[in-house]
GROMACS .gro file of C-alpha atoms in nm:
model
  199
    1UNK     CA    1   0.541  -1.601   0.469
    2UNK     CA    2   0.415  -1.258   0.365
    3UNK     CA    3   0.604  -0.929   0.399
    4UNK     CA    4   0.382  -0.635   0.437
    5UNK     CA    5   0.508  -0.299   0.275
    6UNK     CA    6   0.353   0.021   0.392
    7UNK     CA    7   0.458   0.313   0.154
    8UNK     CA    8   0.483   0.640   0.329
    9UNK     CA    9   0.758   0.828   0.129
   10UNK     CA   10   0.505   1.069  -0.076
   11UNK     CA   11   0.497   1.430  -0.078
   12UNK     CA   12   0.144   1.455   0.016
   13UNK     CA   13   0.107   1.742  -0.215
   14UNK     CA   14  -0.274   1.781  -0.218
   15UNK     CA   15  -0.297   1.749   0.134
   16UNK     CA   16  -0.023   2.014   0.212
   17UNK     CA   17   0.150   1.793   0.507
   18UNK     CA   18   0.287   1.445   0.569
   19UNK     CA   19  -0.036   1.234   0.550
   20UNK     CA   20   0.167   0.930   0.730
   21UNK     CA   21   0.176   1.161   1.033
   22UNK     CA   22  -0.176   1.279   1.027
   23UNK     CA   23  -0.364   1.248   1.377
   24UNK     CA   24  -0.674   1.059   1.398
   25UNK     CA   25  -0.829   1.002   1.735
   26UNK     CA   26  -0.502   0.965   1.926
   27UNK     CA   27  -0.334   0.797   1.664
   28UNK     CA   28  -0.157   0.853   1.341
   29UNK     CA   29  -0.313   0.773   1.009
   30UNK     CA   30  -0.028   0.521   0.915
   31UNK     CA   31  -0.096   0.358   1.265
   32UNK     CA   32  -0.435   0.288   1.166
   33UNK     CA   33  -0.317   0.123   0.833
   34UNK     CA   34  -0.056  -0.092   1.008
   35UNK     CA   35  -0.333  -0.217   1.232
   36UNK     CA   36  -0.519  -0.322   0.933
   37UNK     CA   37  -0.245  -0.496   0.750
   38UNK     CA   38  -0.068  -0.661   1.058
   39UNK     CA   39  -0.305  -0.954   1.082
   40UNK     CA   40  -0.250  -1.025   0.718
   41UNK     CA   41   0.135  -1.058   0.712
   42UNK     CA   42   0.427  -1.211   0.898
   43UNK     CA   43   0.657  -0.943   0.895
   44UNK     CA   44   0.577  -0.557   0.846
   45UNK     CA   45   0.798  -0.281   0.699
   46UNK     CA   46   0.762   0.084   0.637
   47UNK     CA   47   0.910   0.271   0.337
   48UNK     CA   48   0.937   0.655   0.398
   49UNK     CA   49   1.099   0.951   0.288
   50UNK     CA   50   1.428   1.099   0.448
   51UNK     CA   51   1.223   1.392   0.585
   52UNK     CA   52   0.992   1.161   0.806
   53UNK     CA   53   1.216   0.876   0.869
   54UNK     CA   54   1.286   0.972   1.241
   55UNK     CA   55   0.911   1.018   1.297
   56UNK     CA   56   0.854   0.667   1.143
   57UNK     CA   57   1.121   0.500   1.340
   58UNK     CA   58   0.895   0.507   1.662
   59UNK     CA   59   0.602   0.279   1.465
   60UNK     CA   60   0.546  -0.081   1.589
   61UNK     CA   61   0.662  -0.235   1.287
   62UNK     CA   62   0.991  -0.469   1.213
   63UNK     CA   63   1.188  -0.233   1.022
   64UNK     CA   64   1.193   0.117   0.876
   65UNK     CA   65   1.349   0.214   0.525
   66UNK     CA   66   1.377   0.518   0.340
   67UNK     CA   67   1.341   0.518  -0.065
   68UNK     CA   68   1.646   0.402  -0.243
   69UNK     CA   69   1.627   0.714  -0.439
   70UNK     CA   70   1.390   0.967  -0.312
   71UNK     CA   71   1.147   1.142  -0.534
   72UNK     CA   72   1.086   0.860  -0.776
   73UNK     CA   73   0.724   0.790  -0.642
   74UNK     CA   74   0.566   0.470  -0.523
   75UNK     CA   75   0.726   0.260  -0.759
   76UNK     CA   76   1.055   0.337  -0.612
   77UNK     CA   77   0.895   0.276  -0.255
   78UNK     CA   78   0.763  -0.061  -0.373
   79UNK     CA   79   1.113  -0.162  -0.500
   80UNK     CA   80   1.277  -0.065  -0.164
   81UNK     CA   81   1.054  -0.254   0.033
   82UNK     CA   82   1.084  -0.556  -0.187
   83UNK     CA   83   1.470  -0.530  -0.204
   84UNK     CA   84   1.446  -0.560   0.191
   85UNK     CA   85   1.178  -0.831   0.216
   86UNK     CA   86   1.292  -1.193   0.260
   87UNK     CA   87   0.962  -1.390   0.200
   88UNK     CA   88   0.830  -1.560  -0.126
   89UNK     CA   89   0.531  -1.310  -0.103
   90UNK     CA   90   0.461  -0.933  -0.024
   91UNK     CA   91   0.185  -0.695  -0.003
   92UNK     CA   92   0.229  -0.313  -0.069
   93UNK     CA   93  -0.033  -0.048   0.044
   94UNK     CA   94   0.010   0.333   0.090
   95UNK     CA   95  -0.033   0.509   0.401
   96UNK     CA   96  -0.359   0.655   0.319
   97UNK     CA   97  -0.565   0.361   0.273
   98UNK     CA   98  -0.709   0.304   0.628
   99UNK     CA   99  -1.014   0.088   0.508
  100UNK     CA  100  -0.826  -0.180   0.384
  101UNK     CA  101  -0.993  -0.554   0.485
  102UNK     CA  102  -0.839  -0.883   0.536
  103UNK     CA  103  -1.051  -1.025   0.273
  104UNK     CA  104  -0.910  -0.815  -0.025
  105UNK     CA  105  -0.571  -0.885   0.099
  106UNK     CA  106  -0.628  -1.275   0.117
  107UNK     CA  107  -0.759  -1.269  -0.249
  108UNK     CA  108  -0.497  -1.099  -0.372
  109UNK     CA  109  -0.237  -1.314  -0.196
  110UNK     CA  110  -0.414  -1.620  -0.348
  111UNK     CA  111  -0.400  -1.490  -0.692
  112UNK     CA  112   0.012  -1.498  -0.663
  113UNK     CA  113  -0.016  -1.841  -0.481
  114UNK     CA  114  -0.178  -1.952  -0.809
  115UNK     CA  115   0.114  -1.839  -1.005
  116UNK     CA  116   0.042  -1.464  -1.081
  117UNK     CA  117   0.350  -1.238  -1.024
  118UNK     CA  118   0.138  -0.948  -0.934
  119UNK     CA  119  -0.210  -0.911  -0.846
  120UNK     CA  120  -0.420  -0.597  -0.774
  121UNK     CA  121  -0.801  -0.504  -0.822
  122UNK     CA  122  -1.034  -0.365  -1.067
  123UNK     CA  123  -1.299  -0.119  -0.943
  124UNK     CA  124  -1.535   0.026  -1.034
  125UNK     CA  125  -1.600  -0.175  -1.356
  126UNK     CA  126  -1.231  -0.193  -1.529
  127UNK     CA  127  -1.068   0.083  -1.342
  128UNK     CA  128  -0.722  -0.065  -1.227
  129UNK     CA  129  -0.658  -0.002  -0.861
  130UNK     CA  130  -0.281  -0.071  -0.807
  131UNK     CA  131  -0.315  -0.073  -0.451
  132UNK     CA  132  -0.315  -0.272  -0.225
  133UNK     CA  133  -0.082  -0.492  -0.450
  134UNK     CA  134   0.024  -0.852  -0.374
  135UNK     CA  135   0.345  -0.992  -0.547
  136UNK     CA  136   0.586  -1.273  -0.553
  137UNK     CA  137   0.944  -1.203  -0.450
  138UNK     CA  138   1.072  -1.204  -0.826
  139UNK     CA  139   0.861  -0.912  -0.913
  140UNK     CA  140   1.144  -0.705  -0.757
  141UNK     CA  141   1.324  -0.750  -1.096
  142UNK     CA  142   1.039  -0.640  -1.314
  143UNK     CA  143   1.002  -0.324  -1.081
  144UNK     CA  144   1.370  -0.281  -1.104
  145UNK     CA  145   1.359  -0.289  -1.499
  146UNK     CA  146   1.075  -0.039  -1.510
  147UNK     CA  147   1.265   0.235  -1.283
  148UNK     CA  148   1.588   0.164  -1.500
  149UNK     CA  149   1.384   0.264  -1.819
  150UNK     CA  150   1.235   0.578  -1.636
  151UNK     CA  151   0.923   0.457  -1.537
  152UNK     CA  152   0.777   0.596  -1.219
  153UNK     CA  153   0.390   0.454  -1.250
  154UNK     CA  154   0.287   0.144  -1.070
  155UNK     CA  155   0.025   0.090  -1.279
  156UNK     CA  156   0.287   0.012  -1.557
  157UNK     CA  157   0.352  -0.320  -1.379
  158UNK     CA  158   0.013  -0.449  -1.510
  159UNK     CA  159   0.111  -0.426  -1.863
  160UNK     CA  160   0.326  -0.752  -1.775
  161UNK     CA  161   0.190  -1.024  -1.945
  162UNK     CA  162   0.092  -1.248  -1.632
  163UNK     CA  163  -0.017  -0.981  -1.396
  164UNK     CA  164  -0.343  -1.000  -1.277
  165UNK     CA  165  -0.607  -0.760  -1.172
  166UNK     CA  166  -0.899  -0.895  -1.002
  167UNK     CA  167  -1.261  -0.762  -1.041
  168UNK     CA  168  -1.385  -0.663  -0.711
  169UNK     CA  169  -1.801  -0.700  -0.708
  170UNK     CA  170  -1.869  -0.753  -0.345
  171UNK     CA  171  -1.967  -0.387  -0.237
  172UNK     CA  172  -1.829  -0.474   0.130
  173UNK     CA  173  -1.491  -0.431  -0.022
  174UNK     CA  174  -1.546  -0.126  -0.228
  175UNK     CA  175  -1.437   0.107   0.047
  176UNK     CA  176  -1.093  -0.057   0.074
  177UNK     CA  177  -0.983   0.169  -0.207
  178UNK     CA  178  -1.079   0.506  -0.059
  179UNK     CA  179  -0.782   0.726   0.000
  180UNK     CA  180  -0.729   1.019   0.211
  181UNK     CA  181  -0.578   1.272  -0.010
  182UNK     CA  182  -0.719   1.566   0.071
  183UNK     CA  183  -0.795   1.809   0.389
  184UNK     CA  184  -1.188   1.720   0.333
  185UNK     CA  185  -1.098   1.341   0.316
  186UNK     CA  186  -0.918   1.356   0.639
  187UNK     CA  187  -1.200   1.556   0.814
  188UNK     CA  188  -1.465   1.292   0.684
  189UNK     CA  189  -1.239   1.039   0.846
  190UNK     CA  190  -1.164   1.228   1.168
  191UNK     CA  191  -1.554   1.214   1.205
  192UNK     CA  192  -1.555   0.854   1.148
  193UNK     CA  193  -1.212   0.753   1.347
  194UNK     CA  194  -1.404   0.473   1.548
  195UNK     CA  195  -1.464   0.275   1.246
  196UNK     CA  196  -1.145   0.348   1.081
  197UNK     CA  197  -0.941   0.244   1.379
  198UNK     CA  198  -1.145  -0.090   1.406
  199UNK     CA  199  -0.938  -0.377   1.218
   0.00000   0.00000   0.00000
């Protein structure tokens, strides 16, 4: 059993407005991400910011939560989602990665099933891509410990000795790591919305 966690609590400073709620071909950006992730998981949660919680409540997901402490970045969003998850494994992804593919999720989940507490990707070369992230339930304790020490970076999780980062050498998976961060990214996605909408 796997819980999917979509992180939607960021401030979207480079976009200038809430990325999760950007319209794309009659849908919201976060809905594209949800559609991609849903076939890979058994339960689906969204973790947002108090400012967008009302809008997020209309999504077709199992539950919507707000960050336990808003303003502490994606590490707090991950912690909030893991605290709410009730499955042995979880997969977390930000709301601005609409090109995610099941093949990449499956690879990360398999690494956790083989014993890794956390798994993410390396692309290009040795660059760590912290999302999408797969983890075992006990990773919640590690995330909480980092937050207690004042850490906010998800990348800090991969300093843990048993965490795995998998090299992604298949070109068909490289687009998975494309984020919609800026207005230019959004306009490019809008031009290619029919592709982005297809799981």
